[in-house]
mmCIF file of C-alpha atoms in Angstrom:
data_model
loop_
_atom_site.group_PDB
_atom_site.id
_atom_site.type_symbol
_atom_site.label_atom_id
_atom_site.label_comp_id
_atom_site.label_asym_id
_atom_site.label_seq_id
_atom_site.Cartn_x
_atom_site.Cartn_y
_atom_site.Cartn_z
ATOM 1 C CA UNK A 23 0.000 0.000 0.000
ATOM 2 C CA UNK A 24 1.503 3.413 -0.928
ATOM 3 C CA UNK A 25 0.499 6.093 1.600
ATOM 4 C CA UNK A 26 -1.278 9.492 -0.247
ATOM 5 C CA UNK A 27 -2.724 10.748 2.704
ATOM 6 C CA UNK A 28 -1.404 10.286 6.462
ATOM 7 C CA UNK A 29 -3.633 7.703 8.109
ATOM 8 C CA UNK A 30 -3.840 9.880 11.331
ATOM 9 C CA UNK A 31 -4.343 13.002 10.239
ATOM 10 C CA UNK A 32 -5.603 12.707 6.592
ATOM 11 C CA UNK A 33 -3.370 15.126 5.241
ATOM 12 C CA UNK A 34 -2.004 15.057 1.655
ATOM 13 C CA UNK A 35 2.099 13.768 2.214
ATOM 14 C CA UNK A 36 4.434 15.147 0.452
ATOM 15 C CA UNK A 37 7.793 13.595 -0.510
ATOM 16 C CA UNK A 38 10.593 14.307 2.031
ATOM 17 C CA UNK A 39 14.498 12.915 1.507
ATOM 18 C CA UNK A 40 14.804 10.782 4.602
ATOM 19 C CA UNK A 41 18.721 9.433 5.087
ATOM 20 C CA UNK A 42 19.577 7.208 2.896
ATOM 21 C CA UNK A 43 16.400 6.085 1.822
ATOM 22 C CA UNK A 44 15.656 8.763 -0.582
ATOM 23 C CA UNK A 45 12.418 10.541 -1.072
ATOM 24 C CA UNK A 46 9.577 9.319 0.854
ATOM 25 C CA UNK A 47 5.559 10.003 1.687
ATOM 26 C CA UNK A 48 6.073 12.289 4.731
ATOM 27 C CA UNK A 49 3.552 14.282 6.988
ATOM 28 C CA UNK A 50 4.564 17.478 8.152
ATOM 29 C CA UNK A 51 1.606 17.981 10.786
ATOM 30 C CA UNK A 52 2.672 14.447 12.245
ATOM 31 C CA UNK A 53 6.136 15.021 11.599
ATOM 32 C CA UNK A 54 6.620 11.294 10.314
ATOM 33 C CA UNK A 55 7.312 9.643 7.078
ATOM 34 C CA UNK A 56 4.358 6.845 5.926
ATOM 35 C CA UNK A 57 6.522 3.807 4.390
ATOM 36 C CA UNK A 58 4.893 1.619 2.034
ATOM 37 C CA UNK A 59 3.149 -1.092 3.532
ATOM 38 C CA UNK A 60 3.333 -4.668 2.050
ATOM 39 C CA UNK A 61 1.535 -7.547 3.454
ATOM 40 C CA UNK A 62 3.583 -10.396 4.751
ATOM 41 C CA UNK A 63 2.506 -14.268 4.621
ATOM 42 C CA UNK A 64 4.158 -17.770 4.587
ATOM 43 C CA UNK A 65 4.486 -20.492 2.449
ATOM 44 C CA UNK A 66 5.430 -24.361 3.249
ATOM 45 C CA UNK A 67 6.015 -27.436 1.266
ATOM 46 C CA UNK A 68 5.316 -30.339 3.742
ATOM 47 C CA UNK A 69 6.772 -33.491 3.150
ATOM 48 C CA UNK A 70 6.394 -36.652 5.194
ATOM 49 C CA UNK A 71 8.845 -39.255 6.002
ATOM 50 C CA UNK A 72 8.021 -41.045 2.363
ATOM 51 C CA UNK A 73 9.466 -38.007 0.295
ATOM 52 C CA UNK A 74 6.204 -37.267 -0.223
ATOM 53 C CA UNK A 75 5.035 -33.624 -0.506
ATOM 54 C CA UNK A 76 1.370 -32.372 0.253
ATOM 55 C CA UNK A 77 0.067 -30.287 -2.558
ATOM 56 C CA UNK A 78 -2.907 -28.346 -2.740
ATOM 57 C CA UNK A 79 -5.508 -27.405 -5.087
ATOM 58 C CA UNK A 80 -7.283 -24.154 -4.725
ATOM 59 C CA UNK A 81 -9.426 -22.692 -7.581
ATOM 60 C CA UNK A 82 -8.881 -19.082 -6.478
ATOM 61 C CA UNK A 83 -5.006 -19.743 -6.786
ATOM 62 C CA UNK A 84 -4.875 -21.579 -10.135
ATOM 63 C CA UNK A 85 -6.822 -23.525 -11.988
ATOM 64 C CA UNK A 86 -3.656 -25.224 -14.089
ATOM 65 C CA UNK A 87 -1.143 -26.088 -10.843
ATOM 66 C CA UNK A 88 -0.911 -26.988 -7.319
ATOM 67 C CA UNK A 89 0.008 -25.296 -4.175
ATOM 68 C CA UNK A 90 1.652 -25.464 -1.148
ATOM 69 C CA UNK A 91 0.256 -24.414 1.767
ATOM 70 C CA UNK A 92 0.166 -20.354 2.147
ATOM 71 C CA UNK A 93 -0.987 -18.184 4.332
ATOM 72 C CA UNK A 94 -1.319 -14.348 5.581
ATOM 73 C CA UNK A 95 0.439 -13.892 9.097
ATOM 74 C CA UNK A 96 -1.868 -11.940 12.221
ATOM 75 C CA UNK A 97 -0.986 -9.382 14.424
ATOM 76 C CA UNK A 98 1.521 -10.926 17.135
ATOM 77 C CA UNK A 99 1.988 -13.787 15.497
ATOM 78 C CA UNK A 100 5.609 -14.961 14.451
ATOM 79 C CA UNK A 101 6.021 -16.901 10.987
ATOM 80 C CA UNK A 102 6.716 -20.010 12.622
ATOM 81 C CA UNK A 103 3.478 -20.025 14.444
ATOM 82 C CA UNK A 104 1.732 -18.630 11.186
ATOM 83 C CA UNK A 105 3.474 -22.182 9.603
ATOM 84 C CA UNK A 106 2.470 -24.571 12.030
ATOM 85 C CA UNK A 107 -1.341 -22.757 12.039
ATOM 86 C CA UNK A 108 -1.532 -22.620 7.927
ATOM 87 C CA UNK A 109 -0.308 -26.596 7.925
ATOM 88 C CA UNK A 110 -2.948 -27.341 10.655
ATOM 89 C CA UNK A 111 -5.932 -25.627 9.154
ATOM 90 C CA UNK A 112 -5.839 -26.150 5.682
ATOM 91 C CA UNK A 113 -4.746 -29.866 5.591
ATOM 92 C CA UNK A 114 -5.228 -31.072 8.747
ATOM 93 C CA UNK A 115 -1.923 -31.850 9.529
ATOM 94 C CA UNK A 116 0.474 -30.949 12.651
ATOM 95 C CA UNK A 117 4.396 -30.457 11.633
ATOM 96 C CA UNK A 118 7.203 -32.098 14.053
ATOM 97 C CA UNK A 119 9.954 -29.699 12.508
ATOM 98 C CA UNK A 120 10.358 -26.331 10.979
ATOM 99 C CA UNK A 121 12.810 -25.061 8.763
ATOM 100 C CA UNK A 122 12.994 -21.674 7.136
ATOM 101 C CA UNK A 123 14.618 -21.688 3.553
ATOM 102 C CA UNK A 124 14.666 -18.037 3.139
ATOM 103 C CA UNK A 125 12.060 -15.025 2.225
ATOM 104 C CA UNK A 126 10.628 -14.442 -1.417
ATOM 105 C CA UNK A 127 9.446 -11.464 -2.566
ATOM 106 C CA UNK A 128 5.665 -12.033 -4.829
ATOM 107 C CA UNK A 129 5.565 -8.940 -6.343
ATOM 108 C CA UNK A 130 2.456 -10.253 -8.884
ATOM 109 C CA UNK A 131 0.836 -9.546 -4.951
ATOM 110 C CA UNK A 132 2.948 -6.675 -3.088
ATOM 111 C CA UNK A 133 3.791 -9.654 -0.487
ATOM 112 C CA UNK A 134 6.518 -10.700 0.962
ATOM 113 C CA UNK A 135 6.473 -15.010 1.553
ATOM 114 C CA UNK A 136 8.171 -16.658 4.138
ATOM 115 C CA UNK A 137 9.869 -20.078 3.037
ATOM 116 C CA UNK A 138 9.695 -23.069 5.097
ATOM 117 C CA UNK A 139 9.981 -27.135 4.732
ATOM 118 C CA UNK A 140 7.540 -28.475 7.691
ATOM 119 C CA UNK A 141 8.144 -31.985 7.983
ATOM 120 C CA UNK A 142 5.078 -33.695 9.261
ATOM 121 C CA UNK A 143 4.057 -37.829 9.700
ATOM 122 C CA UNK A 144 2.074 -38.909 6.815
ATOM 123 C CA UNK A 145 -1.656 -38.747 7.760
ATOM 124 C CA UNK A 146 -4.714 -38.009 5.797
ATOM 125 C CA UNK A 147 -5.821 -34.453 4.523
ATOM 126 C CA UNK A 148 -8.565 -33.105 6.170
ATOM 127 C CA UNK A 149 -9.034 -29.874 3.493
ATOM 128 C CA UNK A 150 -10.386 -26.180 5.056
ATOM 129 C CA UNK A 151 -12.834 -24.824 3.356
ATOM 130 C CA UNK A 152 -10.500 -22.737 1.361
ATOM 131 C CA UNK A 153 -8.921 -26.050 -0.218
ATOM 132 C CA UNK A 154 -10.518 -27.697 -3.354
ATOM 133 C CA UNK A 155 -8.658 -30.561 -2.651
ATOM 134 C CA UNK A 156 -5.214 -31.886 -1.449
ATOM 135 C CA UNK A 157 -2.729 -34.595 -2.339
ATOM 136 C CA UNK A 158 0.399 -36.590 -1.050
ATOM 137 C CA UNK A 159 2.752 -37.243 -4.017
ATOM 138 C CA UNK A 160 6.302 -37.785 -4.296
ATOM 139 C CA UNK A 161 8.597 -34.499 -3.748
ATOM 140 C CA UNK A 162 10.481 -35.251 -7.180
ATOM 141 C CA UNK A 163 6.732 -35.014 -9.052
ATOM 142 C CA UNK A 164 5.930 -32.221 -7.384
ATOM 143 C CA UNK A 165 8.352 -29.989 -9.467
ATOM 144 C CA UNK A 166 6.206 -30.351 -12.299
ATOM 145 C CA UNK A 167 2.751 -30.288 -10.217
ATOM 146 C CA UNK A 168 3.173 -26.523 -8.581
ATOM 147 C CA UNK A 169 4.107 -23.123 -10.675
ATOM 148 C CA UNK A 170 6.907 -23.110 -12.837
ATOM 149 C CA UNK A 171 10.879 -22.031 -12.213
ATOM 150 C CA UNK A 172 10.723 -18.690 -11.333
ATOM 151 C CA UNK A 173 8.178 -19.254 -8.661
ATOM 152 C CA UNK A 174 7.872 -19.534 -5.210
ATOM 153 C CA UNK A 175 6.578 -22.570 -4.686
ATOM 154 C CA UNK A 176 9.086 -24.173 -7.125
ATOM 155 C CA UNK A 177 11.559 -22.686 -5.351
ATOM 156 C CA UNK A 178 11.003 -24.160 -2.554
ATOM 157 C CA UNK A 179 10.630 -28.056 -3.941
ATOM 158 C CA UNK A 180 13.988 -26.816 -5.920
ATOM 159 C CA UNK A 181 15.260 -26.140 -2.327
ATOM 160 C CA UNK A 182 14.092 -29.099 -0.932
ATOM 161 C CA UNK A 183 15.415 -31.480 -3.514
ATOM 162 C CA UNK A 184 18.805 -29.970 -3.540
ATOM 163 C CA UNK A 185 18.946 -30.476 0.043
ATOM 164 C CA UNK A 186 18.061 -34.364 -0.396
ATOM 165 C CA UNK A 187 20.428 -34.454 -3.010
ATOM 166 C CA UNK A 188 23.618 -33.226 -0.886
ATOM 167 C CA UNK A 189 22.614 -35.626 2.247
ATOM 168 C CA UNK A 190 23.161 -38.580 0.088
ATOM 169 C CA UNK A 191 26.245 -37.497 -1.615
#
């Protein structure tokens, strides 16, 4: 979100140089500059102890690939417990171990995604409402299941494999 007006005050910003971060949204009755705002959310591929990966598939996402799981962090939450929430609710499954692979900036979305692999014992999916429907299949399929290289979810699988990869060798 890119600030016209100061959300306190309502009035109209007007660029100020601040440091070294150049020219920014700035209200001189609040005497603060207004950032832009970006929404921040997580994304996991959870794999069981198979090499299998649960993939999801949600209409409102894609119609062509799956997903991982995804989801928007809340206030005072941290994106571990954001992980371990999103795994829970939309497939029904608890994770035994976190990792975070790194953060990914969506810009298709203004959002910034936090990676992680949540390894979890292979159960079956119980979908949330927002999930069309969910499968276990193995990891090395799933490069071809989700979006293609370039995106997030790839990345991660891409990460994921790699990482299986240099344990055996």
């Amino acid at each position: 979100m890119k600030f016209t007006y100061c959300p306190d005050c309502g009035t109209a910003l007007t660029p100020k140089e601040i440091g070294d971060e150049g020219l920014v949204p700035y209200c001189t009755r609040c005497k603060k500059p207004l950032f832009d705002m970006f929404s921040t959310c997580i994304i996991a591929l959870v794999v069981n102890e198979y090499g299998e990966a649960a993939l999801l598939r949600q209409g409102y996402i894609s119609d062509t690939y799956y997903n991982l799981v995804s989801g928007y962090m809340k206030p005072g939450e941290n994106a571990e417990t954001t992980a371990m929430r999103e795994v829970e609710e939309e497939i029904g499954v608890s994770v035994e171990r976190l990792r975070m692979t790194g953060t990914y900036w969506f810009g298709k979305k203004d959002m910034l995604m936090i990676g992680f692999i949540a390894e979890a014992k292979k159960r079956e999916l119980v979908l949330s409402g927002e999930v069309d429907e969910a499968v276990w299949v193995p990891v090395s399929q799933a490069l071809k299941m989700v979006h293609p290289a370039g995106s997030v979810s790839h990345t991660l699988v891409e990460y994921y494999l790699n990482e299986q990869k240099n344990r055996k060798d």
